[in-house]
Short mmCIF file of C-alpha atoms in Angstrom, two decimals:
data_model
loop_
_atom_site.label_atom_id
_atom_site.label_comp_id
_atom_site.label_asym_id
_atom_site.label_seq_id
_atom_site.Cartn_x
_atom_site.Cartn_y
_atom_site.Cartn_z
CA UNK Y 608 -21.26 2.44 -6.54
CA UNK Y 609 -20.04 -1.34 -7.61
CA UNK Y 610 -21.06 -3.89 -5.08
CA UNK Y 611 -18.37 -6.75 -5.05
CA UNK Y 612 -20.23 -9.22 -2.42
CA UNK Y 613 -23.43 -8.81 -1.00
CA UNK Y 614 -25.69 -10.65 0.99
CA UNK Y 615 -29.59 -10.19 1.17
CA UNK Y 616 -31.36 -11.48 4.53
CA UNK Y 617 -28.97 -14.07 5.03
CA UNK Y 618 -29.92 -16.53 7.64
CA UNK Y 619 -28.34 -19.63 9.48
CA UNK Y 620 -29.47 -21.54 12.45
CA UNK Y 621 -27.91 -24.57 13.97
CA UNK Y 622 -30.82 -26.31 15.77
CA UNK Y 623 -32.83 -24.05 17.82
CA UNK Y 624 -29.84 -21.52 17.57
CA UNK Y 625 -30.36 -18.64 15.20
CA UNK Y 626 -26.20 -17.58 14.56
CA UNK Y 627 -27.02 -15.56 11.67
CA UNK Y 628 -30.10 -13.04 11.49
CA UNK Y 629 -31.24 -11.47 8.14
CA UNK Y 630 -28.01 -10.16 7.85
CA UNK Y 631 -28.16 -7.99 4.65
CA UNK Y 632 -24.29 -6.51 3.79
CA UNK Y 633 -22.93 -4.75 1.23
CA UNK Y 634 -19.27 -4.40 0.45
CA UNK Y 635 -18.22 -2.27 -2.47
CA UNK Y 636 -15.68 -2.61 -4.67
CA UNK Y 637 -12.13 -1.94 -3.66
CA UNK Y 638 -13.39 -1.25 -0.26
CA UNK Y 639 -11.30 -2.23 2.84
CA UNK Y 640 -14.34 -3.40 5.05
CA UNK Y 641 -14.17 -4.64 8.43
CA UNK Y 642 -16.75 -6.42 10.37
CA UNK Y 643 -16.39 -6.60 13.70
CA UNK Y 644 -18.26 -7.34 17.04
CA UNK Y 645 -18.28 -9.43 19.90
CA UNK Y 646 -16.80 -12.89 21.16
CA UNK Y 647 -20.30 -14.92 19.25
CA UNK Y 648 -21.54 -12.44 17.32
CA UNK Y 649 -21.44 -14.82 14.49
CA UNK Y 650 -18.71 -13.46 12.48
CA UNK Y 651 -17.08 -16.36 11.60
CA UNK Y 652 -20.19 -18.00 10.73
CA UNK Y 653 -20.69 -15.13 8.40
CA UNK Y 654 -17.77 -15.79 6.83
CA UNK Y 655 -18.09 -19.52 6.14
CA UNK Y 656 -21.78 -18.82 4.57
CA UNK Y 657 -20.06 -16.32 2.20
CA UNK Y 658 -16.93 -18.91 1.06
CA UNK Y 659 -19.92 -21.83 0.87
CA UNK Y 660 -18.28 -23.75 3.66
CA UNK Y 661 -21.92 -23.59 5.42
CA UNK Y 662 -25.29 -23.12 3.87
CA UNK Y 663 -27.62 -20.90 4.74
CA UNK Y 664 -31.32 -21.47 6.31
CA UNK Y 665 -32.60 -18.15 4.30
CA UNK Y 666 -31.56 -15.67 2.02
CA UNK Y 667 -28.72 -15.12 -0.86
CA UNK Y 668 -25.35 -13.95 -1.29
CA UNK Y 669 -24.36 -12.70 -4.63
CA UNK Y 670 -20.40 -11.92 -6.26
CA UNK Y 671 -20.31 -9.24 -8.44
CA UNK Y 672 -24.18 -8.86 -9.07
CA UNK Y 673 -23.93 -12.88 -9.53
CA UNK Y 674 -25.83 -15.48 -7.35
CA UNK Y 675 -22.88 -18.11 -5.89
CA UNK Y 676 -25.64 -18.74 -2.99
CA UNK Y 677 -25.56 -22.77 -3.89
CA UNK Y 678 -22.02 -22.76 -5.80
CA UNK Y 679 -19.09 -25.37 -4.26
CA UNK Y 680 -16.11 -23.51 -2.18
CA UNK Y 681 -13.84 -24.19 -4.70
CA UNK Y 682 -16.44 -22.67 -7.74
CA UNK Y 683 -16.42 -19.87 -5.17
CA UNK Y 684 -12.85 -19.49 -5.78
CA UNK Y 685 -12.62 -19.75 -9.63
CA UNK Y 686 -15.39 -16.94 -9.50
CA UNK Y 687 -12.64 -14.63 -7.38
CA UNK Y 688 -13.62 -15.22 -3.77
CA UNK Y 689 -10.61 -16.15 -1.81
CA UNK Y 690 -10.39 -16.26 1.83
CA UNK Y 691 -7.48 -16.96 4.74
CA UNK Y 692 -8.69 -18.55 8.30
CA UNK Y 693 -8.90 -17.92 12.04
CA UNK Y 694 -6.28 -21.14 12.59
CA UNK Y 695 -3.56 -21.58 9.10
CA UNK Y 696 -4.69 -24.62 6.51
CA UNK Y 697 -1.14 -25.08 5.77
CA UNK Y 698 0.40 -27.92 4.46
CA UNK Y 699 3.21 -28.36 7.13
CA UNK Y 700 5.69 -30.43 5.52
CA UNK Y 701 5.92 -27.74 2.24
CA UNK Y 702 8.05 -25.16 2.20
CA UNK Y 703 6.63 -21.26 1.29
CA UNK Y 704 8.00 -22.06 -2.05
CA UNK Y 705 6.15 -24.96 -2.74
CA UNK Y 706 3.00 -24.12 -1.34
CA UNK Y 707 2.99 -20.83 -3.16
CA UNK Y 708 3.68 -22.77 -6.40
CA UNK Y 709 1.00 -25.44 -6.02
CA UNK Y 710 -1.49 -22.47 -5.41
CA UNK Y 711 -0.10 -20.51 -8.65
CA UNK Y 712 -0.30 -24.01 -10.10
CA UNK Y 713 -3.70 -24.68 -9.25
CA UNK Y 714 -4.66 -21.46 -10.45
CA UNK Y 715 -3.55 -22.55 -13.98
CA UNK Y 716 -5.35 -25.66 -13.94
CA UNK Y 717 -2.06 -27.73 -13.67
CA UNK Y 718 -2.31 -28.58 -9.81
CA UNK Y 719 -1.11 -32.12 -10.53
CA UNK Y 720 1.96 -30.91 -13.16
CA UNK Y 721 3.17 -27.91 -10.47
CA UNK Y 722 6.98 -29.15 -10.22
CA UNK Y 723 7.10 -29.07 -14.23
CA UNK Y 724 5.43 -25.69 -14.30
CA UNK Y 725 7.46 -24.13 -11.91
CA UNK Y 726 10.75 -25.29 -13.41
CA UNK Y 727 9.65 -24.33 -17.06
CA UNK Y 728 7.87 -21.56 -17.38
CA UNK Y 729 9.80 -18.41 -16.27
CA UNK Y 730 6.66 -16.16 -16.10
CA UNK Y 731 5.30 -18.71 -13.61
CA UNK Y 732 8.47 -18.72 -11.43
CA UNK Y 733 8.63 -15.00 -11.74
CA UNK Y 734 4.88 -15.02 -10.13
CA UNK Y 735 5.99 -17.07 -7.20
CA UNK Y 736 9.16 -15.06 -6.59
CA UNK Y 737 6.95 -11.90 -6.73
CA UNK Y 738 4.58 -13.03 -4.59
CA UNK Y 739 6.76 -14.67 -1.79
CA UNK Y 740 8.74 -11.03 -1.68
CA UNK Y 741 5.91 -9.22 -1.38
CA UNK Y 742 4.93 -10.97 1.55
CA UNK Y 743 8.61 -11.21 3.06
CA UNK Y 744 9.22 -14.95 2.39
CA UNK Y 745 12.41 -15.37 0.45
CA UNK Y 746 14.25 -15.69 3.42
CA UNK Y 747 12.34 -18.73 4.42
CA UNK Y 748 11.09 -20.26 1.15
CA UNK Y 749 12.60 -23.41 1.42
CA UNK Y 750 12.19 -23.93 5.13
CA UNK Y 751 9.16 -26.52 6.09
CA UNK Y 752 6.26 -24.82 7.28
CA UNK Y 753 5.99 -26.18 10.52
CA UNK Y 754 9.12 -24.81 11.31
CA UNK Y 755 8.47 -21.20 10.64
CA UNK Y 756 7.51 -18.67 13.32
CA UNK Y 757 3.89 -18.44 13.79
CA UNK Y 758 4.05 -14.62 12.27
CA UNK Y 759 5.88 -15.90 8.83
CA UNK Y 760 2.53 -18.85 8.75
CA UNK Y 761 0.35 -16.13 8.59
CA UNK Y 762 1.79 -13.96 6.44
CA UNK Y 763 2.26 -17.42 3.84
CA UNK Y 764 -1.37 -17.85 4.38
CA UNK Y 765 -2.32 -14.15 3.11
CA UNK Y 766 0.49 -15.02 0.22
CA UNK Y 767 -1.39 -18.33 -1.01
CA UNK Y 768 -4.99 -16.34 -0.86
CA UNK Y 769 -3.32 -13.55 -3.34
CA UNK Y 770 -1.86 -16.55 -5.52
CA UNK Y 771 -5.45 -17.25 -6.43
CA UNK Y 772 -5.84 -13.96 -8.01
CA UNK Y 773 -8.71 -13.24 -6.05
CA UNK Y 774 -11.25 -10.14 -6.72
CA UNK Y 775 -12.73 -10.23 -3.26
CA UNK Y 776 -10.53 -11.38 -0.82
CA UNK Y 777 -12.02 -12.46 3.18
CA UNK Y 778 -9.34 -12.28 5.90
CA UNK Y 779 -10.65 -13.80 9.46
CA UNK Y 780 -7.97 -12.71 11.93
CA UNK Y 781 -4.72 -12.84 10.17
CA UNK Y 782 -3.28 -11.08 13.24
CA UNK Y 783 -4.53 -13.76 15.71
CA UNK Y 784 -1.94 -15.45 17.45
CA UNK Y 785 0.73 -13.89 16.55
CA UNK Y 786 3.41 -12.77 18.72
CA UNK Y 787 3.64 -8.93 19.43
CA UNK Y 788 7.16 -9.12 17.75
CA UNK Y 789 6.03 -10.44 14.26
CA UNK Y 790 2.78 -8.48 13.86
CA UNK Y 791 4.52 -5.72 12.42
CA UNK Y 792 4.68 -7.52 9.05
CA UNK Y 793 1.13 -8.99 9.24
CA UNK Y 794 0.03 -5.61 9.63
CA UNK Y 795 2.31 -4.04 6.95
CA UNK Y 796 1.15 -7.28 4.68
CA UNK Y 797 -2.59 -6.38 5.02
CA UNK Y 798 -2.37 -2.41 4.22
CA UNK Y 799 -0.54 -3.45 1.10
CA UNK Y 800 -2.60 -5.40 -0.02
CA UNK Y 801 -3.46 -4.44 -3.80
CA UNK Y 802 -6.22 -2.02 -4.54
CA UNK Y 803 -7.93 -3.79 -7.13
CA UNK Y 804 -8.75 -6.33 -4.56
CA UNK Y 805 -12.06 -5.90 -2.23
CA UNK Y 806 -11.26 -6.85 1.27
CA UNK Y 807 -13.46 -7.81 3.79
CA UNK Y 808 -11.11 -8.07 7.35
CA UNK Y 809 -12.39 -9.99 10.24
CA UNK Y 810 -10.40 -9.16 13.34
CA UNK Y 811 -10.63 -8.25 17.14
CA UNK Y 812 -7.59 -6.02 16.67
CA UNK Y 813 -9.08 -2.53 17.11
CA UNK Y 814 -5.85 -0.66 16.01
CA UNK Y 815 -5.60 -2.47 12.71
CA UNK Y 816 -9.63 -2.10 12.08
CA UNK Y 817 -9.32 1.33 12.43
CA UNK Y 818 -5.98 1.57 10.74
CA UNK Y 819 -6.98 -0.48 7.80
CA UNK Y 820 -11.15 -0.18 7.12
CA UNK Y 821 -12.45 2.72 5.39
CA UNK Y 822 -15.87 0.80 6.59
CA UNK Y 823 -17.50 -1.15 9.59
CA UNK Y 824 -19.99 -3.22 10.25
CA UNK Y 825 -21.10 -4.19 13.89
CA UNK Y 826 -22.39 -7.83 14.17
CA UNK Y 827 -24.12 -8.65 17.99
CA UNK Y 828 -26.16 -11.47 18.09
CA UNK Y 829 -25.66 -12.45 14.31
CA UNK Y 830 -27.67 -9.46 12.98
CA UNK Y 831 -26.22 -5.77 11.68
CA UNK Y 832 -25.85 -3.41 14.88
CA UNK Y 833 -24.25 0.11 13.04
CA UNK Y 834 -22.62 0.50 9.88
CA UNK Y 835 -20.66 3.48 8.61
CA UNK Y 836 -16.97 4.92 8.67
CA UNK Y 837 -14.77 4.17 10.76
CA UNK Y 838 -14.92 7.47 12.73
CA UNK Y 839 -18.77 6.99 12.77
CA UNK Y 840 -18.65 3.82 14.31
CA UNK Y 841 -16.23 4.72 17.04
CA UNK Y 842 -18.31 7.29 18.52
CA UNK Y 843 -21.75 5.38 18.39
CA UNK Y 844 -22.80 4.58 21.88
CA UNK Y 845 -24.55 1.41 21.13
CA UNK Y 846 -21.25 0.49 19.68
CA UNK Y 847 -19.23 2.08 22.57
CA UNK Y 848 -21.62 -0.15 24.91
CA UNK Y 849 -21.87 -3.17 23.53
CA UNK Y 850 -18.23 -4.07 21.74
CA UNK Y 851 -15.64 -1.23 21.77
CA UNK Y 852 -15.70 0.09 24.88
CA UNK Y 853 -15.32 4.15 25.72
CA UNK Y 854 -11.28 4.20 25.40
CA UNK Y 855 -11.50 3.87 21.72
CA UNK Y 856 -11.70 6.83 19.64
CA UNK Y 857 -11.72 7.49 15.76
#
């Protein structure tokens, strides 16, 4: 068994308030893990220790057997952690297009020399076409952001966190907000999601954790409740009684 990103007794307080509680996880590689739990369970927290966003009180996280525990958010991403977010971090007056080319560009090292790139180098373009079909953007590509239906956002954000190249990849929510009409695609977007990526999927969407995680973990009051399968998990009482309630079933 590989581990891609682990954390060992991970701990974060905000004032008297513990959030996180020696949280030790361990996701391996390739996996599609989910952690879930209730409204304040701390996932989100969880999630912006792990990117570096927030720093913990106590313990360590390590990326593929290596320490990032003090590393930047963006030497996060250069090491192959990429992550999407509750509420987009689009740029709204870009179009899919250009946002997926400044993120390819980025990636390359020539953020500030993205028009040239993308106009030059056909490998590059080729990338970005690639990337914005996979993800069901061509028809939109040169549409501003703002203007695009909440459903096509998300999906663009998922498309930017792939145009990092990631090797783990953190999704919190990506079906939040959107409309019951456009998650079809969000869902769609997140099972195909290549296999050489390790996901770990935040979400309160109990049909695409269960659809989507061949693992769980239960977070309640910032520390590890249950952890197993996703059949497992369903029919643990604790579980049953504290998040998921007695209508869900494996």
């Amino acid at each position: 068994m590989t581990i891609a990103l682990e954390t060992r007794g991970l701990e974060k307080s905000f004032g008297g308030l513990r959030v996180t509680r020696d949280l030790s996880l361990k996701v391996e590689q390739g996996a599609r893990h989910a952690l879930i739990g209730p409204n304040g369970a701390g996932k989100t927290t969880v999630i912006n220790l792990l990117t570096g966003v927030l720093k913990p009180n106590a313990g360590r996280i390590l990326l593929e057997g290596n320490d990032i525990t003090d590393l930047a958010v963006h030497k996060r991403v250069l090491r192959g952690l990429s992550r999407t977010f509750q509420i987009n971090q689009l740029y709204a007056d870009l179009t899919p297009l250009e946002t997926v080319g400044l993120a390819v560009s980025e990636r390359l090292g020539r953020g500030g020399d993205w028009w040239r790139r993308m106009g030059t180098r056909d490998d590059v373009n080729q990338e970005i076409a690639e990337t914005l079909g996979r993800f069901h953007l061509l028809d939109v590509m040169n549409e501003r952001t703002a203007t695009l239906p909440y459903g096509k956002q998300r999906l663009l954000e998922i498309a930017v966190a792939i145009a990092t190249k990631p090797r783990v990849l953190l999704l919190d929510e990506p079906a939040a907000g959107v409309p019951e009409s456009e998650r079809h695609d969000i869902l769609a977007a997140v099972a195909a999601l290549p296999r050489d990526v390790t996901v770990l999927l935040i979400e309160h969407d109990m049909d695409l954790v269960f659809s989507f995680a061949d693992r769980i973990s239960v977070l309640v009051n910032g520390a590890m409740l249950v952890e197993g399968p996703p059949d497992e998990v369903a029919r643990d009482p604790q579980v049953k009684a504290v998040y998921l309630g007695e209508a869900v079933h494996a």
